[in-house]
mmCIF file of C-alpha atoms in Angstrom:
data_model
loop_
_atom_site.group_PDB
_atom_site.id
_atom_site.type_symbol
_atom_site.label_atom_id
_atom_site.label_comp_id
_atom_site.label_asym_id
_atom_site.label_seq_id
_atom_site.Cartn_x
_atom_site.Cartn_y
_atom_site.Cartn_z
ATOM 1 C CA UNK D 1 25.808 66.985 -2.496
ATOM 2 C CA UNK D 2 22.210 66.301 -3.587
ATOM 3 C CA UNK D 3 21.222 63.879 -1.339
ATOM 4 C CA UNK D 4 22.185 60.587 1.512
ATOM 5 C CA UNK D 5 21.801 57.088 0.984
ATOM 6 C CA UNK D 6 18.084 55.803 1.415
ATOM 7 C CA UNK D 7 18.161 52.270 1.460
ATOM 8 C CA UNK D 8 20.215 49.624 -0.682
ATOM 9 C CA UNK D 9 17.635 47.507 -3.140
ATOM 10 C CA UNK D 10 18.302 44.085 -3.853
ATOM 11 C CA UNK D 11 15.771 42.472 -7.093
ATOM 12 C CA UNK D 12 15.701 38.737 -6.298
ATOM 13 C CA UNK D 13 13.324 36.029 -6.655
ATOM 14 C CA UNK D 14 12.020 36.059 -2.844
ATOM 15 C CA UNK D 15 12.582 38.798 -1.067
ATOM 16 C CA UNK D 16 11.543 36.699 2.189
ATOM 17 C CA UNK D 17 14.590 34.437 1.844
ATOM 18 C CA UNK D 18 16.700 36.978 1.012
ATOM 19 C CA UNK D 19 15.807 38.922 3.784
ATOM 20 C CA UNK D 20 16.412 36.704 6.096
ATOM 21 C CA UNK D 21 19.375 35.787 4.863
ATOM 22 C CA UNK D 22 20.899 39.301 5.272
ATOM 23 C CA UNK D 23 19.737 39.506 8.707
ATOM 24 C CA UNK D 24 21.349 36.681 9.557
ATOM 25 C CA UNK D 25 24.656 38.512 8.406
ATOM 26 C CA UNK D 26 23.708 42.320 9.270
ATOM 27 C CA UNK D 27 21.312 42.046 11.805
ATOM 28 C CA UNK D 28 18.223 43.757 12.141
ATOM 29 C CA UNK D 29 14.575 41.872 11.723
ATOM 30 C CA UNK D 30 13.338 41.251 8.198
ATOM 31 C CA UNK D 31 10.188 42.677 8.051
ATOM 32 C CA UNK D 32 7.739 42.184 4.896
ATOM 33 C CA UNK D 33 5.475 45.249 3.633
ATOM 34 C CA UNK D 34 4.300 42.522 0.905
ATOM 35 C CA UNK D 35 5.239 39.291 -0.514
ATOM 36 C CA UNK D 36 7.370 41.558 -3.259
ATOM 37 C CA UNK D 37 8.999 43.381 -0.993
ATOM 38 C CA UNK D 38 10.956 42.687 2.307
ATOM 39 C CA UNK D 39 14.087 44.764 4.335
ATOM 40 C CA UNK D 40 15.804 45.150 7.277
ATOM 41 C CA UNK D 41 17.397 47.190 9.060
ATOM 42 C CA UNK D 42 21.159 46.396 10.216
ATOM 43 C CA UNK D 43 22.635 48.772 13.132
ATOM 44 C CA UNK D 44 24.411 50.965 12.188
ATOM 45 C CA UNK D 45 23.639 51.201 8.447
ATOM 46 C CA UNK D 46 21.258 52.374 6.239
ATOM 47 C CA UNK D 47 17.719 49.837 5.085
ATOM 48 C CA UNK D 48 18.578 47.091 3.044
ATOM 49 C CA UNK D 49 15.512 45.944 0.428
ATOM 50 C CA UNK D 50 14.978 43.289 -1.200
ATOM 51 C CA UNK D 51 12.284 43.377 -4.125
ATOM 52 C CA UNK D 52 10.706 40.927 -6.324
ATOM 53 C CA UNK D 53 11.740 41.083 -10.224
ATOM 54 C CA UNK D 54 10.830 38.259 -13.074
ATOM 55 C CA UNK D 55 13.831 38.248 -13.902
ATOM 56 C CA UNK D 56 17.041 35.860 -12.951
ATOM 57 C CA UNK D 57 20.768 37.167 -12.450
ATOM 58 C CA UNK D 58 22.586 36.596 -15.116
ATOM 59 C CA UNK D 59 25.799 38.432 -14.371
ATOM 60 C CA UNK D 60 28.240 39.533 -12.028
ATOM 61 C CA UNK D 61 26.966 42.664 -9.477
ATOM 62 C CA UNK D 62 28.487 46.150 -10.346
ATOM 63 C CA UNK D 63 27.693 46.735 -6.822
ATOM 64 C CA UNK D 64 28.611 44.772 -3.969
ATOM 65 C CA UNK D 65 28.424 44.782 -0.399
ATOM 66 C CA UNK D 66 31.756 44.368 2.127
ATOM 67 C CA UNK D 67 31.297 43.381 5.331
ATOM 68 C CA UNK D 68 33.827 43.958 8.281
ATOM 69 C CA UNK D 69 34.490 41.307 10.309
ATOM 70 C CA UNK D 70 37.233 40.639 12.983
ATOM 71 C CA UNK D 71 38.188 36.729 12.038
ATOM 72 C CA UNK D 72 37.492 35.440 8.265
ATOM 73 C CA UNK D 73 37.713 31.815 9.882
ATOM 74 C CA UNK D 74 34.441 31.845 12.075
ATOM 75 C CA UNK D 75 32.548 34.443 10.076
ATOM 76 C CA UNK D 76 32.945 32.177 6.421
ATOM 77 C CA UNK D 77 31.909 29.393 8.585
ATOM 78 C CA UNK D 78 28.420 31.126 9.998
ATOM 79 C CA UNK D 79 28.124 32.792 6.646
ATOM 80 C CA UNK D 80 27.985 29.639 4.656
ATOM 81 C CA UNK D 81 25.598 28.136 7.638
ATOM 82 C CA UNK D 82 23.202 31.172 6.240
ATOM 83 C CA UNK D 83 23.032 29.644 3.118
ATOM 84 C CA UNK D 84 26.326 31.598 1.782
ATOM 85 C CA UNK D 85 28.443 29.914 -1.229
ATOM 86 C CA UNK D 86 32.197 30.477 -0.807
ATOM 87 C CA UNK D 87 33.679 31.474 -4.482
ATOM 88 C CA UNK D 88 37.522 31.395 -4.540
ATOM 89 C CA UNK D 89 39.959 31.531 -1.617
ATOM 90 C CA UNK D 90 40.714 34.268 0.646
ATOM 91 C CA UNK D 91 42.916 37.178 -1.097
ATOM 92 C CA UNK D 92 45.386 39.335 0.817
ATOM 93 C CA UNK D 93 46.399 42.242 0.114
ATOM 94 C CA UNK D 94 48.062 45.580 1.715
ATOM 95 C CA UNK D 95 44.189 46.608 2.473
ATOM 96 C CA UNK D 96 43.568 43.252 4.274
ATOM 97 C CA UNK D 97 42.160 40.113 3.685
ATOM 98 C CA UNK D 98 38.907 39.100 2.072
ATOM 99 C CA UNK D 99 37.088 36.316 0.989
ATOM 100 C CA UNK D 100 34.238 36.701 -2.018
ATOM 101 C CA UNK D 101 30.681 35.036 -0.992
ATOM 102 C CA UNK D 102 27.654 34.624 -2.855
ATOM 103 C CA UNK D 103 24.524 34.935 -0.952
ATOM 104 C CA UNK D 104 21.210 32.295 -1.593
ATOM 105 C CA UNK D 105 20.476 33.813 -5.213
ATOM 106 C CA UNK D 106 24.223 34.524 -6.458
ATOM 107 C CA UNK D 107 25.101 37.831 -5.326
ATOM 108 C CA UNK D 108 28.704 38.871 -5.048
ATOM 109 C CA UNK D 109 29.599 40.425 -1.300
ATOM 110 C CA UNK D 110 32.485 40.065 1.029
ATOM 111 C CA UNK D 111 33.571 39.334 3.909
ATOM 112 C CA UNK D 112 36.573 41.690 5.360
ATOM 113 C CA UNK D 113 39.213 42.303 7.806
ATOM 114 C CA UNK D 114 40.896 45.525 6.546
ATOM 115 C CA UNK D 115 44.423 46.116 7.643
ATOM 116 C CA UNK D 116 44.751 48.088 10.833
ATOM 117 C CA UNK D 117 45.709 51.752 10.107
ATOM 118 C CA UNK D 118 47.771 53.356 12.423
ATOM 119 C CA UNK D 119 45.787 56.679 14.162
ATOM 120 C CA UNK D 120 48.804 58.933 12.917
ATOM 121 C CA UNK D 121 47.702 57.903 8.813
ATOM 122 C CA UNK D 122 44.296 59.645 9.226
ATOM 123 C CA UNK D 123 45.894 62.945 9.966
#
């Protein structure tokens, strides 16, 4: 091992939005150290940043966020209150359900309720 997650860096076009956004759906206060750069920090999780690039997206994350919740139903609906964009349905699978989000500037993430796992599998 070399090393343990720092923080998770989002480049956007306003870090303050974004921000807020994400602490609207992790928790945690967002908290500016300048107008380029913004995080919070959700319980139980590492810092989540969000800094200011010149640059638009222009493609679909590599990376995305999923983010465990007990009911899709209520937690698309407050999501999309945020300022989330629903893309698709909701997928099941063996794992669970999920249902792909974007948040205010077009990043991929997740909502998920993972199929319960009996205590006996993790043995």
């Amino acid at each position: 091992m070399i090393g343990v997650i720092d923080e998770v860096v989002f480049d956007c076009a306003d870090p303050r939005a974004l921000a807020t956004f994400w602490a609207g759906i992790l928790g945690g206060e967002p908290t500016g150290r300048d107008d380029a750069w913004w995080y919070i920090l959700p319980p139980g999780f590492s810092q989540v940043s969000f800094q200011k690039v010149p640059e638009a997206k222009t493609v679909k994350n590599r990376v995305h966020l999923d983010v465990r919740v007990d009911d899709l139903g209520p937690a698309i609906t407050e999501a999309e209150r945020l300022g989330a964009l629903r893309t698709g349905g909701i997928h099941s699978d063996t794992a669970g359900s999920f249902q792909v989000l974007l948040d205010p500037e077009g990043n991929e993430w997740c909502l998920v309720v993972p199929t319960a796992v009996p205590p006996s599998a993790h043995l």
